[in-house]
C-alpha positions as semicolon CSV with decimal commas, in nm:
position;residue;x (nm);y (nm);z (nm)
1;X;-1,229;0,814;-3,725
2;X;-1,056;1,072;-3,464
3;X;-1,067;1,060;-3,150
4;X;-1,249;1,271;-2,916
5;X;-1,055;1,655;-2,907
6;X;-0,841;1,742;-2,542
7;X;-1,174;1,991;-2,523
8;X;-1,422;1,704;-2,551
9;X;-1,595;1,541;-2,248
10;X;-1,584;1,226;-2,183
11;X;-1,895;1,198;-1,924
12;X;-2,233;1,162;-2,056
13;X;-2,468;1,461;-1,985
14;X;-2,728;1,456;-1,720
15;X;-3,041;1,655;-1,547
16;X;-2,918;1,847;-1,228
17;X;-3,168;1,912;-1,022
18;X;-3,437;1,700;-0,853
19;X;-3,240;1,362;-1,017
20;X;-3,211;1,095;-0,793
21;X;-2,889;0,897;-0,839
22;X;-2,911;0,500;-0,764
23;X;-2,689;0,395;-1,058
24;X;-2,307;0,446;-0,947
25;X;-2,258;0,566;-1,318
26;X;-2,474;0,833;-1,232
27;X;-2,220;1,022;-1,020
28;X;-2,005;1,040;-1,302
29;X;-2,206;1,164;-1,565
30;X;-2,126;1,531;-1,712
31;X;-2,441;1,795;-1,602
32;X;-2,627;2,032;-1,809
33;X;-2,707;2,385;-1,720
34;X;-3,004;2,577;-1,764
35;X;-2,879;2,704;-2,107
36;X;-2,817;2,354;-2,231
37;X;-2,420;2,409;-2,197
38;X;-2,258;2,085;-2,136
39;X;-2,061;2,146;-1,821
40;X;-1,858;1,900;-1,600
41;X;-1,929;1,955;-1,274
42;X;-2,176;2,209;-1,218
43;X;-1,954;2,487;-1,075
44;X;-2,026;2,810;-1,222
45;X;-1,747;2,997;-1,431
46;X;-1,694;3,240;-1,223
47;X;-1,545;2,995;-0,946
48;X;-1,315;2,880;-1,187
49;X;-1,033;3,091;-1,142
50;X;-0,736;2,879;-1,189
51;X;-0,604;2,943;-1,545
52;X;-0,217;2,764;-1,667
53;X;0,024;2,910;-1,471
54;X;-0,166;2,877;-1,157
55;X;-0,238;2,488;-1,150
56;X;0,140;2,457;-1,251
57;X;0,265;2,666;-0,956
58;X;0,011;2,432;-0,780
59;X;0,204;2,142;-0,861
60;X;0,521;2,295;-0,807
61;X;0,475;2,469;-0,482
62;X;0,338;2,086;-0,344
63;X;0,686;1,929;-0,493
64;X;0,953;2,161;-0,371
65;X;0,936;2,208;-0,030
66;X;1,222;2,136;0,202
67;X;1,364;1,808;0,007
68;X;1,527;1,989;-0,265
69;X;1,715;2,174;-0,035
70;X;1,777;1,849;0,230
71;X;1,738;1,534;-0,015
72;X;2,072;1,527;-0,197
73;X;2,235;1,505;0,159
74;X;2,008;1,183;0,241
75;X;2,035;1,014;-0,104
76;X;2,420;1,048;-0,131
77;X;2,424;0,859;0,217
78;X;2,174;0,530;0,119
79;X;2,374;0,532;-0,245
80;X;2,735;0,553;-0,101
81;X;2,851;0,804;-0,471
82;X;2,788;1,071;-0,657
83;X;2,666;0,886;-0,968
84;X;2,430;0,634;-0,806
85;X;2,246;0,962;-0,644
86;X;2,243;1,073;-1,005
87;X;2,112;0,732;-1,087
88;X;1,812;0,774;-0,829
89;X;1,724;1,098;-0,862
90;X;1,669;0,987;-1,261
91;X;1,426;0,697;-1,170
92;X;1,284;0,911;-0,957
93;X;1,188;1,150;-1,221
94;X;1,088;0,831;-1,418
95;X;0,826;0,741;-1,144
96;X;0,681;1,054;-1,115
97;X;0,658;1,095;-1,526
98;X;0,444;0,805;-1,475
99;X;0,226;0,902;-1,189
100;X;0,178;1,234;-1,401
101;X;0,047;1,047;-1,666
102;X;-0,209;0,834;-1,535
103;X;-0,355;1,161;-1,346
104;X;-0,338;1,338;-1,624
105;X;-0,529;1,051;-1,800
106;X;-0,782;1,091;-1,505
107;X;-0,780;1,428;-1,515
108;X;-0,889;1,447;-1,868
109;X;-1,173;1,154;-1,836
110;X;-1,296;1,275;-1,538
111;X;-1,208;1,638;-1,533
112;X;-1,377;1,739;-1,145
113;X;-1,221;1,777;-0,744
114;X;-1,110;1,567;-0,573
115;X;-0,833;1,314;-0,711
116;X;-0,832;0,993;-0,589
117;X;-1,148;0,985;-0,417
118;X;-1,319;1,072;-0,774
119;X;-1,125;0,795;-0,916
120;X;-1,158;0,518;-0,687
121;X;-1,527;0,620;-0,664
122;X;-1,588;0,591;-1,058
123;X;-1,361;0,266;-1,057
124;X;-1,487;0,058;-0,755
125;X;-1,861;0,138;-0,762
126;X;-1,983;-0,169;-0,534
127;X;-1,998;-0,206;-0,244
128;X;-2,207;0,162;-0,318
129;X;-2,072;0,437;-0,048
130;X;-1,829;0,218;0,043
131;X;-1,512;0,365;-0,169
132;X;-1,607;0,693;-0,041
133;X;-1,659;0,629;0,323
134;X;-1,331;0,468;0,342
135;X;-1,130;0,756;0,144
136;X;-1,292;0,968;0,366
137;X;-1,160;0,924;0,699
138;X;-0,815;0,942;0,620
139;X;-0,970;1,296;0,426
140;X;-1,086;1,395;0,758
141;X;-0,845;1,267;1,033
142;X;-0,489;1,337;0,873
143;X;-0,349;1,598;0,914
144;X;-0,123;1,700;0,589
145;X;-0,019;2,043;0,724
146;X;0,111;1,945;1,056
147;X;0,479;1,884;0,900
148;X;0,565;2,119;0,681
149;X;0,440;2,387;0,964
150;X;0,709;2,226;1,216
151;X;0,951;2,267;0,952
152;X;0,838;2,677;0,879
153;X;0,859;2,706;1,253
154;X;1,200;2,614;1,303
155;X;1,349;2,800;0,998
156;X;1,168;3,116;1,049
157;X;1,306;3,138;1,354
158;X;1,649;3,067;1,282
159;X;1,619;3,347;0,998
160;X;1,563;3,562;1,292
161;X;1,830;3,482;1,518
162;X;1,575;3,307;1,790
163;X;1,655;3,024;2,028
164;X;1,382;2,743;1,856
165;X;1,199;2,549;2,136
166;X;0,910;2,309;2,145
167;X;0,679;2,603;2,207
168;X;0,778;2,905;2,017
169;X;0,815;2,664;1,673
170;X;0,475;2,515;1,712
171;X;0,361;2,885;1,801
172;X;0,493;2,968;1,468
173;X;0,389;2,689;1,295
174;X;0,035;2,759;1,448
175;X;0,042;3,138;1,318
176;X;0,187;3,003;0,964
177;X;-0,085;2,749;0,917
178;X;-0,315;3,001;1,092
179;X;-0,199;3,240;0,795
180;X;-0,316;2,992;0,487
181;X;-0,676;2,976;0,634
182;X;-0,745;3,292;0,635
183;X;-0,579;3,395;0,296
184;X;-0,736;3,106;0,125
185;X;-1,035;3,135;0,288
186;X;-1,167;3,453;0,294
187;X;-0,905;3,646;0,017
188;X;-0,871;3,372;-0,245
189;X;-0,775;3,591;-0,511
190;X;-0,471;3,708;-0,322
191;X;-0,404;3,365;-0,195
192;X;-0,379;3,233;-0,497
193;X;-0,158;3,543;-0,628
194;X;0,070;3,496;-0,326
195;X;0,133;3,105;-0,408
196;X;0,227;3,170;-0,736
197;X;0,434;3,433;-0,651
198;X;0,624;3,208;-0,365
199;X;0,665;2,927;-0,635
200;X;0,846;3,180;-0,907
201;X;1,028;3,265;-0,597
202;X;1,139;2,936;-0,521
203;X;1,176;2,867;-0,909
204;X;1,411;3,181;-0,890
205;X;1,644;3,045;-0,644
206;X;1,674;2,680;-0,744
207;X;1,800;2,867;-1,070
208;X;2,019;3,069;-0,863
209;X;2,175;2,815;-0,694
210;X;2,206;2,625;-1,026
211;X;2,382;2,882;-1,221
212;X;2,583;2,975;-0,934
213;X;2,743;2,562;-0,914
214;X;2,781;2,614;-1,286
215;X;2,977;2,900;-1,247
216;X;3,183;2,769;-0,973
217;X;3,302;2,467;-1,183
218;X;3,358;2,668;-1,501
219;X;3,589;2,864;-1,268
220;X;3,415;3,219;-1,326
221;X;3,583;3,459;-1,091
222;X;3,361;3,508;-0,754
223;X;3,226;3,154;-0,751
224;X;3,536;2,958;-0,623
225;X;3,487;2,802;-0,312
226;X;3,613;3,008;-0,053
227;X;3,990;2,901;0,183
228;X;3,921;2,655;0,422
229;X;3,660;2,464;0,256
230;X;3,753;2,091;0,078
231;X;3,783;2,151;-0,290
232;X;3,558;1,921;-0,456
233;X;3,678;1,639;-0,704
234;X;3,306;1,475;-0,771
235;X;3,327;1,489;-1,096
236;X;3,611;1,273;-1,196
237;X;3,561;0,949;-1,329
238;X;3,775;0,771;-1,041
239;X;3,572;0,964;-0,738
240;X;3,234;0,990;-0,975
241;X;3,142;0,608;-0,879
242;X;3,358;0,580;-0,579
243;X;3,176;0,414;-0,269
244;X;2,874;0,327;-0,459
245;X;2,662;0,072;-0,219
246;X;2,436;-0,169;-0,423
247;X;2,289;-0,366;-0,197
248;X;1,923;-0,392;-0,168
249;X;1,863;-0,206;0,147
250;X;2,038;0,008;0,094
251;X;1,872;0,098;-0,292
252;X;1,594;0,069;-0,170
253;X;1,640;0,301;0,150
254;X;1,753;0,555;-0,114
255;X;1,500;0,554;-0,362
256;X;1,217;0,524;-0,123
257;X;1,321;0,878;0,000
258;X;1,348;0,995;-0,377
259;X;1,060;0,858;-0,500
260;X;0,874;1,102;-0,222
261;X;1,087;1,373;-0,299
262;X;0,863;1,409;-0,637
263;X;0,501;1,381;-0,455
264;X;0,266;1,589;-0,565
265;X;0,204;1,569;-0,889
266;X;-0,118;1,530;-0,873
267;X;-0,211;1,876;-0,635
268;X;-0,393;2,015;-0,930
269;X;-0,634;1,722;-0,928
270;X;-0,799;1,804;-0,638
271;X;-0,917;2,163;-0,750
272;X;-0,960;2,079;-1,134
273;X;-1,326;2,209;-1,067
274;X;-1,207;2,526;-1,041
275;X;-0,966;2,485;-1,316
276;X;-1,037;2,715;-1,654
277;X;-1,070;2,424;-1,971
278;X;-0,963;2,163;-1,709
279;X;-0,907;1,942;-1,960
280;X;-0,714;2,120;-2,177
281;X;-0,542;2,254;-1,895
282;X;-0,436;1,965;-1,708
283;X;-0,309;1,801;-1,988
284;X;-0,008;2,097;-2,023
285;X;0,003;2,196;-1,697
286;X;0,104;1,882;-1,539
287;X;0,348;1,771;-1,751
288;X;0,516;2,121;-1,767
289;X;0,534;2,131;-1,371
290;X;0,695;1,846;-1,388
291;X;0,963;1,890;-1,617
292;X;1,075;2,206;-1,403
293;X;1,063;2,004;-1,045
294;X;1,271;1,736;-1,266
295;X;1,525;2,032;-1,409
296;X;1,526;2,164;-1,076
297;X;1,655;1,838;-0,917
298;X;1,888;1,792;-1,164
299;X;2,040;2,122;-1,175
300;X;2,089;2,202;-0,830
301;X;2,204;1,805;-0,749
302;X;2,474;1,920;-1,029
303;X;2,573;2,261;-0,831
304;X;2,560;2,115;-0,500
305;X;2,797;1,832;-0,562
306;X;3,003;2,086;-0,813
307;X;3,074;2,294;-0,460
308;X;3,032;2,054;-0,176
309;X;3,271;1,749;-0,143
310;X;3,157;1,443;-0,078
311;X;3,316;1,435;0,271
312;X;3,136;1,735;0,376
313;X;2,811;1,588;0,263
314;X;2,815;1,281;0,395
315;X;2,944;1,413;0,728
316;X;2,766;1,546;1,006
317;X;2,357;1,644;0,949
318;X;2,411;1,929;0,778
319;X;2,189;2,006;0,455
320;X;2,374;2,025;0,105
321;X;2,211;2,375;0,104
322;X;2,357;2,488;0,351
323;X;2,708;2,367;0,264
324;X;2,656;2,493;-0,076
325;X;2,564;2,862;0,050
326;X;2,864;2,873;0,351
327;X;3,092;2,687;0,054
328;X;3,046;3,027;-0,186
329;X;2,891;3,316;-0,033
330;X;3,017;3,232;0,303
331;X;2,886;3,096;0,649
332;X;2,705;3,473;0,706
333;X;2,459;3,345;0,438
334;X;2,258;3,093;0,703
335;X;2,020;3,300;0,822
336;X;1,930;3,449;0,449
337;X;1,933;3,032;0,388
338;X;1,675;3,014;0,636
339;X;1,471;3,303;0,567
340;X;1,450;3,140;0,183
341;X;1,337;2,785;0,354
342;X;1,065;2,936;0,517
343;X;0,908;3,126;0,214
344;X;0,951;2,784;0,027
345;X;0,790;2,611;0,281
346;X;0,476;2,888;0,286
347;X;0,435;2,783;-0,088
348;X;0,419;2,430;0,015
349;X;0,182;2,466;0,326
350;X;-0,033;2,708;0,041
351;X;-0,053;2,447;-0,196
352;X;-0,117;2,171;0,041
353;X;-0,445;2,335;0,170
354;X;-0,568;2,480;-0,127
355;X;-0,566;2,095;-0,235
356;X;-0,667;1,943;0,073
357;X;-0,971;2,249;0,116
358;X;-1,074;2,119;-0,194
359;X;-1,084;1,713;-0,122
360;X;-1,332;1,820;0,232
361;X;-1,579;2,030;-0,009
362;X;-1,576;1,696;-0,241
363;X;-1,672;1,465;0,042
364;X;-1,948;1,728;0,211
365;X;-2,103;1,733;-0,185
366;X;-2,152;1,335;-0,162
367;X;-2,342;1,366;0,124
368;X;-2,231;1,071;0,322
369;X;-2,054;1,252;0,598
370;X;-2,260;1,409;0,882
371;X;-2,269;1,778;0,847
372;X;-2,196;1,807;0,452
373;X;-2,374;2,026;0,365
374;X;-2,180;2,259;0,540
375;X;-1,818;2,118;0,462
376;X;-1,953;2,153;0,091
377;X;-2,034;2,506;0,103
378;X;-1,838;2,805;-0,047
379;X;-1,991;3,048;0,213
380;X;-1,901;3,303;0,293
381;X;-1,645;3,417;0,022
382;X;-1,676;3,186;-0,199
383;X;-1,406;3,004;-0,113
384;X;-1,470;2,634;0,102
385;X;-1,352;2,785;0,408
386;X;-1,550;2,499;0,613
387;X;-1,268;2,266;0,417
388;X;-1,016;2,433;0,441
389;X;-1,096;2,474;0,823
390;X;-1,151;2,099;0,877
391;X;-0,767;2,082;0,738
392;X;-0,672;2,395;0,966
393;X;-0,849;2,209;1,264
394;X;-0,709;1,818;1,206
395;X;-0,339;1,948;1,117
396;X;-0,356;2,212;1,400
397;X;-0,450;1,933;1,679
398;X;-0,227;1,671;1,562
399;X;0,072;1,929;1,528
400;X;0,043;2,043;1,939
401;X;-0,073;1,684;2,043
402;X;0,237;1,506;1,892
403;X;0,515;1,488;2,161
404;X;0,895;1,566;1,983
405;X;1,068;1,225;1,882
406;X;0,947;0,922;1,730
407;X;0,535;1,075;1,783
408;X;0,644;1,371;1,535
409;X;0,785;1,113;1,249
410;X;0,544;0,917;1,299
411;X;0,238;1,155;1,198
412;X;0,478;1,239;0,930
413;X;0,515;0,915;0,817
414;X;0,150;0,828;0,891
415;X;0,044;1,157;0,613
416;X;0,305;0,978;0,370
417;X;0,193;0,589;0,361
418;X;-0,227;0,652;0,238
419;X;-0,125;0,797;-0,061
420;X;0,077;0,475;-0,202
421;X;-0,241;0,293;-0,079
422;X;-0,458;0,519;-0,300
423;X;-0,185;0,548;-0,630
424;X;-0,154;0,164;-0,585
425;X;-0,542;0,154;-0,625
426;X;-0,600;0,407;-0,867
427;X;-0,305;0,267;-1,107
428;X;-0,449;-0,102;-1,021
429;X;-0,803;0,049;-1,129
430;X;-0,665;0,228;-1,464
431;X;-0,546;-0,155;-1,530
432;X;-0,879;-0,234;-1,523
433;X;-1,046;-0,062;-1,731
434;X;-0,827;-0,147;-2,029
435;X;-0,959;-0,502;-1,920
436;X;-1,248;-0,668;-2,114
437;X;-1,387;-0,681;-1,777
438;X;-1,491;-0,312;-1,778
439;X;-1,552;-0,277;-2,123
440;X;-1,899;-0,121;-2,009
441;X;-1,729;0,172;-1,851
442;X;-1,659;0,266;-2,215
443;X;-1,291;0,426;-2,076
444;X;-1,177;0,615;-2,338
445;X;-1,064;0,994;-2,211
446;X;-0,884;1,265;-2,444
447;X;-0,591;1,153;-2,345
448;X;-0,385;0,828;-2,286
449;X;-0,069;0,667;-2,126
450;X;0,104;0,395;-2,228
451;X;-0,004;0,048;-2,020
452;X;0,377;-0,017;-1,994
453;X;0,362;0,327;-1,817
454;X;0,085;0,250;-1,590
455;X;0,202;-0,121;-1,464
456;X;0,536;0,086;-1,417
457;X;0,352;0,340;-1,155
458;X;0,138;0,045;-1,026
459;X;0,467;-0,158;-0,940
460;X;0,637;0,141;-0,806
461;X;0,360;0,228;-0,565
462;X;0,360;-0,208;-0,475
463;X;0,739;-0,102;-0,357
464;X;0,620;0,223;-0,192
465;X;0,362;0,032;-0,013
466;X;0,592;-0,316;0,100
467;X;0,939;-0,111;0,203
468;X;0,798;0,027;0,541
469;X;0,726;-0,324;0,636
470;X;1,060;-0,452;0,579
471;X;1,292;-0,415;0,889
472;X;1,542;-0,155;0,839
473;X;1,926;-0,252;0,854
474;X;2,109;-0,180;1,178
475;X;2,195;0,181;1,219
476;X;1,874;0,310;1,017
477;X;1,592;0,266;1,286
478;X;1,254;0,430;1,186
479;X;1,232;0,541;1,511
480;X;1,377;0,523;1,837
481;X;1,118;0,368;2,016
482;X;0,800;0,240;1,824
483;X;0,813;-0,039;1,606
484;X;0,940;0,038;1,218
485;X;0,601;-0,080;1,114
486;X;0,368;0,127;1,309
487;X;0,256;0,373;1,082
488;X;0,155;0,136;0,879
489;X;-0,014;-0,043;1,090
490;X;-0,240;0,279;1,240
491;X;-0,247;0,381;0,810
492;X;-0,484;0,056;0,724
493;X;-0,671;0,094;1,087
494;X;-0,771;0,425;0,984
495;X;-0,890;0,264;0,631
496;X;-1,074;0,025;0,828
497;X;-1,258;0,253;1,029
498;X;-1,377;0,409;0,701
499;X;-1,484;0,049;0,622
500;X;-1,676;-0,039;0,948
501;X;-1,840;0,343;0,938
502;X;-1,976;0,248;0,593
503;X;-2,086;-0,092;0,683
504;X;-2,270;0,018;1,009
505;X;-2,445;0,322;0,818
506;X;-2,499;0,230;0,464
507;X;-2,543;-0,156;0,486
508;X;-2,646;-0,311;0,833
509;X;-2,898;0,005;0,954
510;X;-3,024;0,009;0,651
511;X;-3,112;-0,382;0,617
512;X;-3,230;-0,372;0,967
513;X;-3,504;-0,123;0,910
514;X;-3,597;-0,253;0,564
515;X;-3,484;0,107;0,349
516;X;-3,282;0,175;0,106
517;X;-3,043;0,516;0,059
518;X;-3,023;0,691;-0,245
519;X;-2,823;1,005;-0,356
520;X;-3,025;1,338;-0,523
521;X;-2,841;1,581;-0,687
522;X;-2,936;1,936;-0,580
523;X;-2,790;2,279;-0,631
524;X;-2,690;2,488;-0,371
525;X;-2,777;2,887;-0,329
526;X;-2,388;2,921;-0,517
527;X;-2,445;2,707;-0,840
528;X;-2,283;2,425;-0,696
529;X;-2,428;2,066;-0,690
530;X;-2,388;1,846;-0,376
531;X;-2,558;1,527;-0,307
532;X;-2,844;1,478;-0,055
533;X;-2,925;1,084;0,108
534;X;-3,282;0,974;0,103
535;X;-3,416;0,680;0,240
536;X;-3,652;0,462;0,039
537;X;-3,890;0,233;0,204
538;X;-3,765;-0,152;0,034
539;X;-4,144;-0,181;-0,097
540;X;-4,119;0,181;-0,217
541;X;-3,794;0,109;-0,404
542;X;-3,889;-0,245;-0,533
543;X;-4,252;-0,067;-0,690
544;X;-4,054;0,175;-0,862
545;X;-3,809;-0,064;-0,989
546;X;-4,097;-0,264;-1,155
């Protein structure tokens, strides 16, 4: 017999309205409209408005930001040669082909918003509420924005010739950030147009830069690398390997930065909703996005250390970019450098929200945050500006709160750490439900990865989540002042809190007054479901029951 068909759902249909949902399963049953259409997710076609090429520039946009242009630099440092960068970079790529395909595996069995909270929800069912109130807070309190805005600050203004300070970046950064909301909030359309038209931009230059390192080593006329700059040798079998450091700490100081470098495969998870044939979709789009970030990587690594010599890379902070641009075109080229950073990085900030917008509007439509009714609405442009805001707000606070220094890595680093927490548990969950364990899940979406694949990502995301708690070796301090582990540390608080919220709310209130809470699915005025609490008398519950 064949399969089920990539256009096939793998959720069993449900009534919408006036259903109340007590079963876990429930949640994760496909819906049925009024014209008996078997739908996904309730959201009406015409919020669906993200066909192929836009959930790929999704993707991409969230991958390249600033690393491609910053990385090589870093990774040629912790690897000590040219050819173990090359080496890391490739199981890098291998990493993220896995990641890809157990969300694309996800994707396709449980084609809605939201990612990892829909995942972990459908996987770890009991304690009920509990998954979600704990993926939650860190939905609510982290701020993913606050970074890359700092780093569209600084560039921006060095593409204009301006003295960066404290103030005017975070200005900047503030305006930037400032910029998203509204375009994504009130003019999705051209939001949406101007993201994919910043990551063929981006795509543009990478190839560019790519084509240009080609050139230079082929010796085309124009491309040499201009008097007074070291002539590279990188290339030769004697220099290729040359200082290549294979100890542990320092591998694995390298290919923690690389693995993050390819993050974000999984930005068009969180708006599949509003994905056109989301299954169908996801299943090309994904994998496609992926191949170009890994192309990317691989090409411009190639032209960078085809221009740059090693010395010059591994001396001074200076980004390979940079190098690579002064190295060819000369050292007028910075500013046009910068101007190019900052345009990548509104892509990535773009992306980011979009995402992140969506994630909010998932956790306002279960119903177990106060206020969600409003975080789940698309009012008033159809678009979940109160989402998107929440993001705005949370990344917006944290980015003028945090002091320069260690305070600034450390949000960054505290944005970073949750999502090995949540791959390690989603990739740990897919495990499961091959089990005979979960046999009554009945797991079996369009699409498939390999288990070797899967225990792959699961292990790699075991190593994403032990290496901050291993002291670093002299010389490559975390920070300056706070202890290598904090981030961490604050990371699982957060969790906790989710944990405690959901025990106070959902378990020991409840008992205490003798009710019970149970979800209804209702429709808002836009088409959309959400989920509304009720509370159920014990002896109410218990009648119905028998």
């Amino acid at each position: 017999m064949d399969g089920p068909s990539e256009t096939d759902p793998l959720l069993r249909p449900a009534q919408v309205q006036g259903k109340v949902t007590d079963a876990a399963s429930d949640v994760y049953s496909s819906l049925q409209d009024e014209s008996n259409r078997e739908v996904f997710d309730n959201v009406p076609d015409a919020k669906k408005q993200l066909g192929l090429a836009s959930a790929v520039m999704l993707i991409f946009n969230r991958v390249i930001g600033t690393g491609v242009f910053a990385s090589p630099s870093i990774i040629l440092r912790s690897s000590g040669s040219v050819g173990m960068s090359f080496v890391m970079w490739i199981l890098g790529a291998l990493v993220a082909s896995a990641g890809t395909a157990v969300y694309v595996e996800f994707g396709t069995g449980l084609p809605r918003s939201g990612a990892e909270k829909t995942y972990m929800e459908y996987i770890y069912r009991r304690p009920k509420f509990m998954t979600t109130c704990f993926y939650a807070i860190y939905g609510m309190l982290i701020g993913w924005l606050s970074g890359s805005s700092i780093v569209f600050g600084e560039y921006t203004l060095h593409a204009f010739a301006i003295q960066p300070t404290t103030i005017n970046v975070r200005v900047v950064a503030l305006l930037c950030m400032t910029f998203c909301l509204v375009m994504h909030g009130a003019f999705l359309n051209y939001g949406l147009k101007l993201q994919n038209a910043l990551g063929f931009f981006k795509l543009f230059v990478l190839l560019i830069i790519a084509v240009s390192g080609l050139f230079s080593l082929a010796g085309v006329p124009g491309f040499a690398v201009r008097a007074g700059y070291d002539i590279p040798h990188n290339y030769r079998w004697s220099s290729f390997w040359e200082g290549s450091d294979i100890g542990l700490n320092a591998f694995v100081t390298g290919m923690y930065n690389v693995i993050w470098s390819f993050i974000g495969y999984s930005n068009a998870n969180y708006a599949l909703s509003e994905v056109r044939d989301p299954v169908r979709t996801i299943k090309r789009a994904a994998p496609f996005a992926m191949l170009l970030v890994t192309l990317a990587y691989i090409a411009v690594n190639v032209a960078y250390f085809g221009v740059v010599s090693k010395q010059d890379m591994l001396g001074g902070g200076t980004m390979a970019a940079a190098l690579f641009f002064r190295n060819i075109f000369g050292p007028a080229t910075e500013r046009m450098l910068s101007a190019i950073i900052a345009l990548s990085t509104l892509g990535n900030l773009l992306s980011i929200l979009f995402a992140q917008g969506r994630v909010v509007q998932e956790l306002g439509r279960e119903g177990v945050l106060p206020f969600s009714s409003f975080f789940a609405s698309n009012k008033p442009f159809h678009a979940p500006l109160a989402g998107l805001f929440a993001q705005w707000l949370i990344s917006a606070t944290t980015m003028v709160a945090a002091p320069p220094g260690d305070a600034y890595l450390f949000m960054v680093n505290l944005t970073s750490y949750p999502l090995a927490i949540f791959n390690l548990l989603i990739s740990g969950g897919l495990l499961l439900l091959y089990t005979p364990a979960f046999k009554t899940y009945d797991w079996c979406p369009p699409f498939q990865a390999w288990k070797s694949v899967v225990v792959f990502f699961f292990l790699s995301n075991v190593f994403l989540a032990i290496v901050p708690m291993i002291p670093p070796s002299p010389g490559f301090d975390v920070y300056e002042h706070l202890p290598y582990w904090s981030h961490v540390v604050i990371a699982l608080l957060i969790g906790l809190v989710g944990i405690i919220y959901w025990f106070v709310f959902f378990d020991w209130i409840p008992r205490k007054h003798g009710y019970r809470i149970v979800q209804e699915t209702v429709l808002q005025d836009d088409g959309v479901s959400r989920k509304v609490l009720r509370r159920i008398p014990n002896e109410v519950a218990n009648e119905e029951l028998a």
